[in-house]
């Protein structure tokens, strides 16, 4: 088995509905491990919170994953803890650092960060980026970009899991 061949650095998904975006999040969750960081980039209404909620569902979070509007991070309990950040309302990276943003990175759970654009120099070098764009009506283009070896392996794992299992050979 060639492990290197299974690493992928870039993947694109076109979603046609909020449900499809949530399912993509759920599927992504199946490849996530403790310490992983998923940075979400994109305009208002592109589906970052919908994707984060799907990741939560995939991690077995029972309660509703809504945007942490009045705090900048919410923690949810699932198979792994989910640390869900929304940086829309915070200012300069210095302010984000002062809020203690780094405490939950590389920890026992998964960090999903909306408005990761705001991180500036604070962005961890190794991360999975998801760049979301409006593509007309209910369509959204999601580009998944691996920054670092762990995340190339993650995308490799995700693409393998998304492939239909080969048809079973007929046995008599
Ligand atoms: N294909 C799609 N994927 C995701 N959301 C969709 C899609 N089509 C329509 N929508 C709708 O777009 C909206 C996306 O809202 P959401 O809060 O997830 O965006 P957001 O990127 O988190 O925005 P914000 O920057 O304000 O936090 C929802 O109302 C959702 O129902
Ligand atoms: Mg949001």
mmCIF file of C-alpha atoms and ligand atoms in Angstrom:
data_model
loop_
_atom_site.group_PDB
_atom_site.id
_atom_site.type_symbol
_atom_site.label_atom_id
_atom_site.label_comp_id
_atom_site.label_asym_id
_atom_site.label_seq_id
_atom_site.Cartn_x
_atom_site.Cartn_y
_atom_site.Cartn_z
ATOM 1 C CA UNK A 1 0.000 0.000 0.000
ATOM 2 C CA UNK A 2 1.415 3.326 -1.056
ATOM 3 C CA UNK A 3 0.643 5.753 1.774
ATOM 4 C CA UNK A 4 2.071 8.788 -0.007
ATOM 5 C CA UNK A 5 -0.291 8.280 -2.923
ATOM 6 C CA UNK A 6 -3.225 8.662 -0.566
ATOM 7 C CA UNK A 7 -2.299 12.207 0.519
ATOM 8 C CA UNK A 8 -4.347 14.954 -1.157
ATOM 9 C CA UNK A 9 -3.678 18.687 -0.906
ATOM 10 C CA UNK A 10 -6.806 20.184 -2.432
ATOM 11 C CA UNK A 11 -10.404 19.147 -2.938
ATOM 12 C CA UNK A 12 -13.510 20.919 -4.245
ATOM 13 C CA UNK A 13 -17.160 20.330 -3.440
ATOM 14 C CA UNK A 14 -20.191 22.059 -4.944
ATOM 15 C CA UNK A 15 -23.106 22.067 -2.525
ATOM 16 C CA UNK A 16 -26.649 22.660 -3.794
ATOM 17 C CA UNK A 17 -28.396 23.045 -0.442
ATOM 18 C CA UNK A 18 -27.817 23.788 3.229
ATOM 19 C CA UNK A 19 -28.446 20.096 3.875
ATOM 20 C CA UNK A 20 -25.714 19.085 1.466
ATOM 21 C CA UNK A 21 -23.257 21.445 3.200
ATOM 22 C CA UNK A 22 -24.204 19.984 6.593
ATOM 23 C CA UNK A 23 -23.673 16.480 5.195
ATOM 24 C CA UNK A 24 -20.237 17.527 3.910
ATOM 25 C CA UNK A 25 -19.402 18.686 7.452
ATOM 26 C CA UNK A 26 -20.653 15.428 8.903
ATOM 27 C CA UNK A 27 -18.531 13.477 6.487
ATOM 28 C CA UNK A 28 -15.455 15.632 7.216
ATOM 29 C CA UNK A 29 -15.923 14.974 10.944
ATOM 30 C CA UNK A 30 -15.309 11.284 10.325
ATOM 31 C CA UNK A 31 -11.690 12.072 9.422
ATOM 32 C CA UNK A 32 -11.010 14.496 12.293
ATOM 33 C CA UNK A 33 -8.761 13.739 15.261
ATOM 34 C CA UNK A 34 -7.979 15.505 18.535
ATOM 35 C CA UNK A 35 -5.826 18.563 17.925
ATOM 36 C CA UNK A 36 -7.094 19.191 14.390
ATOM 37 C CA UNK A 37 -7.820 22.750 13.299
ATOM 38 C CA UNK A 38 -10.339 23.651 10.602
ATOM 39 C CA UNK A 39 -10.254 27.281 9.458
ATOM 40 C CA UNK A 40 -13.364 28.539 7.643
ATOM 41 C CA UNK A 41 -13.076 31.479 5.236
ATOM 42 C CA UNK A 42 -15.815 33.164 3.202
ATOM 43 C CA UNK A 43 -18.416 35.917 3.027
ATOM 44 C CA UNK A 44 -21.555 36.291 5.107
ATOM 45 C CA UNK A 45 -24.086 33.555 4.449
ATOM 46 C CA UNK A 46 -21.777 31.199 2.588
ATOM 47 C CA UNK A 47 -22.549 28.396 5.054
ATOM 48 C CA UNK A 48 -19.707 28.416 7.584
ATOM 49 C CA UNK A 49 -22.067 27.881 10.527
ATOM 50 C CA UNK A 50 -24.033 25.245 8.603
ATOM 51 C CA UNK A 51 -20.761 23.403 7.920
ATOM 52 C CA UNK A 52 -19.661 23.749 11.580
ATOM 53 C CA UNK A 53 -23.033 22.341 12.710
ATOM 54 C CA UNK A 54 -22.541 19.394 10.345
ATOM 55 C CA UNK A 55 -19.089 18.788 11.823
ATOM 56 C CA UNK A 56 -20.699 18.901 15.281
ATOM 57 C CA UNK A 57 -23.326 16.354 14.232
ATOM 58 C CA UNK A 58 -20.575 14.125 12.846
ATOM 59 C CA UNK A 59 -18.708 14.352 16.154
ATOM 60 C CA UNK A 60 -21.858 13.272 17.970
ATOM 61 C CA UNK A 61 -22.678 16.640 19.512
ATOM 62 C CA UNK A 62 -26.265 16.430 20.795
ATOM 63 C CA UNK A 63 -27.173 20.086 21.248
ATOM 64 C CA UNK A 64 -27.607 22.622 18.488
ATOM 65 C CA UNK A 65 -24.405 24.130 17.092
ATOM 66 C CA UNK A 66 -25.215 27.805 16.550
ATOM 67 C CA UNK A 67 -22.867 30.657 15.942
ATOM 68 C CA UNK A 68 -21.147 31.777 19.162
ATOM 69 C CA UNK A 69 -22.320 35.347 18.624
ATOM 70 C CA UNK A 70 -21.858 36.978 22.027
ATOM 71 C CA UNK A 71 -18.826 34.952 23.031
ATOM 72 C CA UNK A 72 -16.055 34.164 20.608
ATOM 73 C CA UNK A 73 -15.937 30.428 21.291
ATOM 74 C CA UNK A 74 -18.358 27.728 22.363
ATOM 75 C CA UNK A 75 -17.404 24.218 23.439
ATOM 76 C CA UNK A 76 -19.600 21.209 22.637
ATOM 77 C CA UNK A 77 -19.250 17.659 23.879
ATOM 78 C CA UNK A 78 -19.135 14.878 21.308
ATOM 79 C CA UNK A 79 -16.864 11.953 20.377
ATOM 80 C CA UNK A 80 -14.240 14.708 20.621
ATOM 81 C CA UNK A 81 -14.820 18.150 22.127
ATOM 82 C CA UNK A 82 -15.689 20.708 19.462
ATOM 83 C CA UNK A 83 -14.313 24.219 20.017
ATOM 84 C CA UNK A 84 -16.348 26.429 17.716
ATOM 85 C CA UNK A 85 -14.995 29.943 17.214
ATOM 86 C CA UNK A 86 -16.564 32.898 15.447
ATOM 87 C CA UNK A 87 -14.121 35.765 15.020
ATOM 88 C CA UNK A 88 -16.472 38.060 13.054
ATOM 89 C CA UNK A 89 -16.817 40.561 15.878
ATOM 90 C CA UNK A 90 -13.282 40.586 17.157
ATOM 91 C CA UNK A 91 -10.762 43.129 16.032
ATOM 92 C CA UNK A 92 -7.056 42.870 15.407
ATOM 93 C CA UNK A 93 -5.150 39.613 15.948
ATOM 94 C CA UNK A 94 -3.750 41.137 19.156
ATOM 95 C CA UNK A 95 -7.285 41.232 20.587
ATOM 96 C CA UNK A 96 -7.883 37.600 19.607
ATOM 97 C CA UNK A 97 -4.657 36.591 21.330
ATOM 98 C CA UNK A 98 -5.691 38.524 24.456
ATOM 99 C CA UNK A 99 -8.997 36.590 24.575
ATOM 100 C CA UNK A 100 -7.003 33.387 25.068
ATOM 101 C CA UNK A 101 -7.699 31.949 21.631
ATOM 102 C CA UNK A 102 -4.663 29.651 21.671
ATOM 103 C CA UNK A 103 -5.720 27.700 24.739
ATOM 104 C CA UNK A 104 -7.786 25.154 22.814
ATOM 105 C CA UNK A 105 -5.527 24.683 19.803
ATOM 106 C CA UNK A 106 -3.626 21.374 19.649
ATOM 107 C CA UNK A 107 -5.706 20.126 22.592
ATOM 108 C CA UNK A 108 -8.075 17.257 23.283
ATOM 109 C CA UNK A 109 -10.601 18.402 20.700
ATOM 110 C CA UNK A 110 -11.242 19.817 17.252
ATOM 111 C CA UNK A 111 -11.173 23.577 16.605
ATOM 112 C CA UNK A 112 -13.467 24.993 13.938
ATOM 113 C CA UNK A 113 -12.850 28.689 13.358
ATOM 114 C CA UNK A 114 -15.289 30.905 11.447
ATOM 115 C CA UNK A 115 -13.874 34.107 9.973
ATOM 116 C CA UNK A 116 -10.346 32.714 10.152
ATOM 117 C CA UNK A 117 -9.359 35.680 7.934
ATOM 118 C CA UNK A 118 -9.245 37.645 11.203
ATOM 119 C CA UNK A 119 -6.426 35.505 12.612
ATOM 120 C CA UNK A 120 -3.714 37.168 10.547
ATOM 121 C CA UNK A 121 -0.343 36.147 11.919
ATOM 122 C CA UNK A 122 -2.059 34.012 14.580
ATOM 123 C CA UNK A 123 -3.184 31.424 12.005
ATOM 124 C CA UNK A 124 -1.562 28.102 12.813
ATOM 125 C CA UNK A 125 0.843 27.074 10.044
ATOM 126 C CA UNK A 126 -0.715 23.622 9.816
ATOM 127 C CA UNK A 127 -4.465 23.662 9.297
ATOM 128 C CA UNK A 128 -7.281 22.555 7.073
ATOM 129 C CA UNK A 129 -8.701 25.518 5.199
ATOM 130 C CA UNK A 130 -12.254 25.491 3.910
ATOM 131 C CA UNK A 131 -12.940 28.410 1.561
ATOM 132 C CA UNK A 132 -16.647 28.907 0.930
ATOM 133 C CA UNK A 133 -18.112 30.960 -1.921
ATOM 134 C CA UNK A 134 -21.575 31.816 -3.199
ATOM 135 C CA UNK A 135 -22.102 30.151 -6.580
ATOM 136 C CA UNK A 136 -25.623 31.361 -7.447
ATOM 137 C CA UNK A 137 -28.854 30.698 -5.548
ATOM 138 C CA UNK A 138 -28.404 27.922 -3.043
ATOM 139 C CA UNK A 139 -25.153 26.765 -4.572
ATOM 140 C CA UNK A 140 -21.938 27.094 -2.632
ATOM 141 C CA UNK A 141 -18.426 26.187 -3.719
ATOM 142 C CA UNK A 142 -16.303 24.683 -0.932
ATOM 143 C CA UNK A 143 -12.592 24.383 -1.496
ATOM 144 C CA UNK A 144 -10.683 22.287 1.023
ATOM 145 C CA UNK A 145 -6.970 23.060 1.162
ATOM 146 C CA UNK A 146 -4.504 21.101 3.294
ATOM 147 C CA UNK A 147 -1.725 23.112 4.941
ATOM 148 C CA UNK A 148 0.729 20.566 6.291
ATOM 149 C CA UNK A 149 1.199 16.821 6.127
ATOM 150 C CA UNK A 150 -1.472 15.897 8.697
ATOM 151 C CA UNK A 151 -4.114 17.665 6.626
ATOM 152 C CA UNK A 152 -3.009 16.119 3.310
ATOM 153 C CA UNK A 153 -3.493 12.761 4.999
ATOM 154 C CA UNK A 154 -6.853 13.902 6.345
ATOM 155 C CA UNK A 155 -8.060 14.827 2.839
ATOM 156 C CA UNK A 156 -6.710 11.521 1.523
ATOM 157 C CA UNK A 157 -8.700 9.716 4.200
ATOM 158 C CA UNK A 158 -11.818 11.771 3.460
ATOM 159 C CA UNK A 159 -11.686 11.071 -0.257
ATOM 160 C CA UNK A 160 -11.160 7.355 0.338
ATOM 161 C CA UNK A 161 -14.122 7.235 2.719
ATOM 162 C CA UNK A 162 -16.309 9.113 0.256
ATOM 163 C CA UNK A 163 -15.649 6.655 -2.524
ATOM 164 C CA UNK A 164 -18.327 4.058 -2.913
ATOM 165 C CA UNK A 165 -17.152 0.704 -1.611
ATOM 166 C CA UNK A 166 -16.360 -1.656 -4.491
ATOM 167 C CA UNK A 167 -19.226 -3.970 -5.356
ATOM 168 C CA UNK A 168 -18.930 -7.279 -3.587
ATOM 169 C CA UNK A 169 -17.949 -10.123 -5.828
ATOM 170 C CA UNK A 170 -20.776 -12.513 -6.351
ATOM 171 C CA UNK A 171 -20.136 -15.695 -4.445
ATOM 172 C CA UNK A 172 -21.955 -18.910 -4.981
HETATM 173 N N1 LIG B 1 -25.671 25.193 -0.289
HETATM 174 C C1 LIG B 1 -25.827 25.827 0.892
HETATM 175 N N2 LIG B 1 -24.940 25.628 1.888
HETATM 176 C C2 LIG B 1 -25.055 26.281 3.071
HETATM 177 N N3 LIG B 1 -26.026 27.162 3.365
HETATM 178 C C3 LIG B 1 -26.935 27.398 2.412
HETATM 179 C C4 LIG B 1 -26.882 26.753 1.143
HETATM 180 N N4 LIG B 1 -27.921 27.176 0.401
HETATM 181 C C5 LIG B 1 -28.586 28.048 1.157
HETATM 182 N N5 LIG B 1 -28.006 28.206 2.371
HETATM 183 C C6 LIG B 1 -28.471 29.124 3.430
HETATM 184 O O1 LIG B 1 -27.458 30.114 3.591
HETATM 185 C C7 LIG B 1 -27.338 30.463 4.955
HETATM 186 C C8 LIG B 1 -25.933 30.152 5.449
HETATM 187 O O2 LIG B 1 -25.843 30.660 6.740
HETATM 188 P P1 LIG B 1 -24.622 30.465 7.697
HETATM 189 O O3 LIG B 1 -25.011 31.104 8.975
HETATM 190 O O4 LIG B 1 -24.184 29.048 7.727
HETATM 191 O O5 LIG B 1 -23.504 31.329 6.954
HETATM 192 P P2 LIG B 1 -22.145 31.851 7.556
HETATM 193 O O6 LIG B 1 -21.132 31.681 6.488
HETATM 194 O O7 LIG B 1 -21.891 31.203 8.869
HETATM 195 O O8 LIG B 1 -22.439 33.400 7.739
HETATM 196 P P3 LIG B 1 -21.812 34.425 8.807
HETATM 197 O O9 LIG B 1 -20.589 34.973 8.168
HETATM 198 O O10 LIG B 1 -22.881 35.436 8.974
HETATM 199 O O11 LIG B 1 -21.492 33.689 10.073
HETATM 200 C C9 LIG B 1 -28.385 29.649 5.713
HETATM 201 O O12 LIG B 1 -29.545 30.430 5.836
HETATM 202 C C10 LIG B 1 -28.639 28.473 4.784
HETATM 203 O O13 LIG B 1 -29.924 27.927 4.928
HETATM 204 MG MG1 LIG B 2 -21.567 31.917 10.829
#
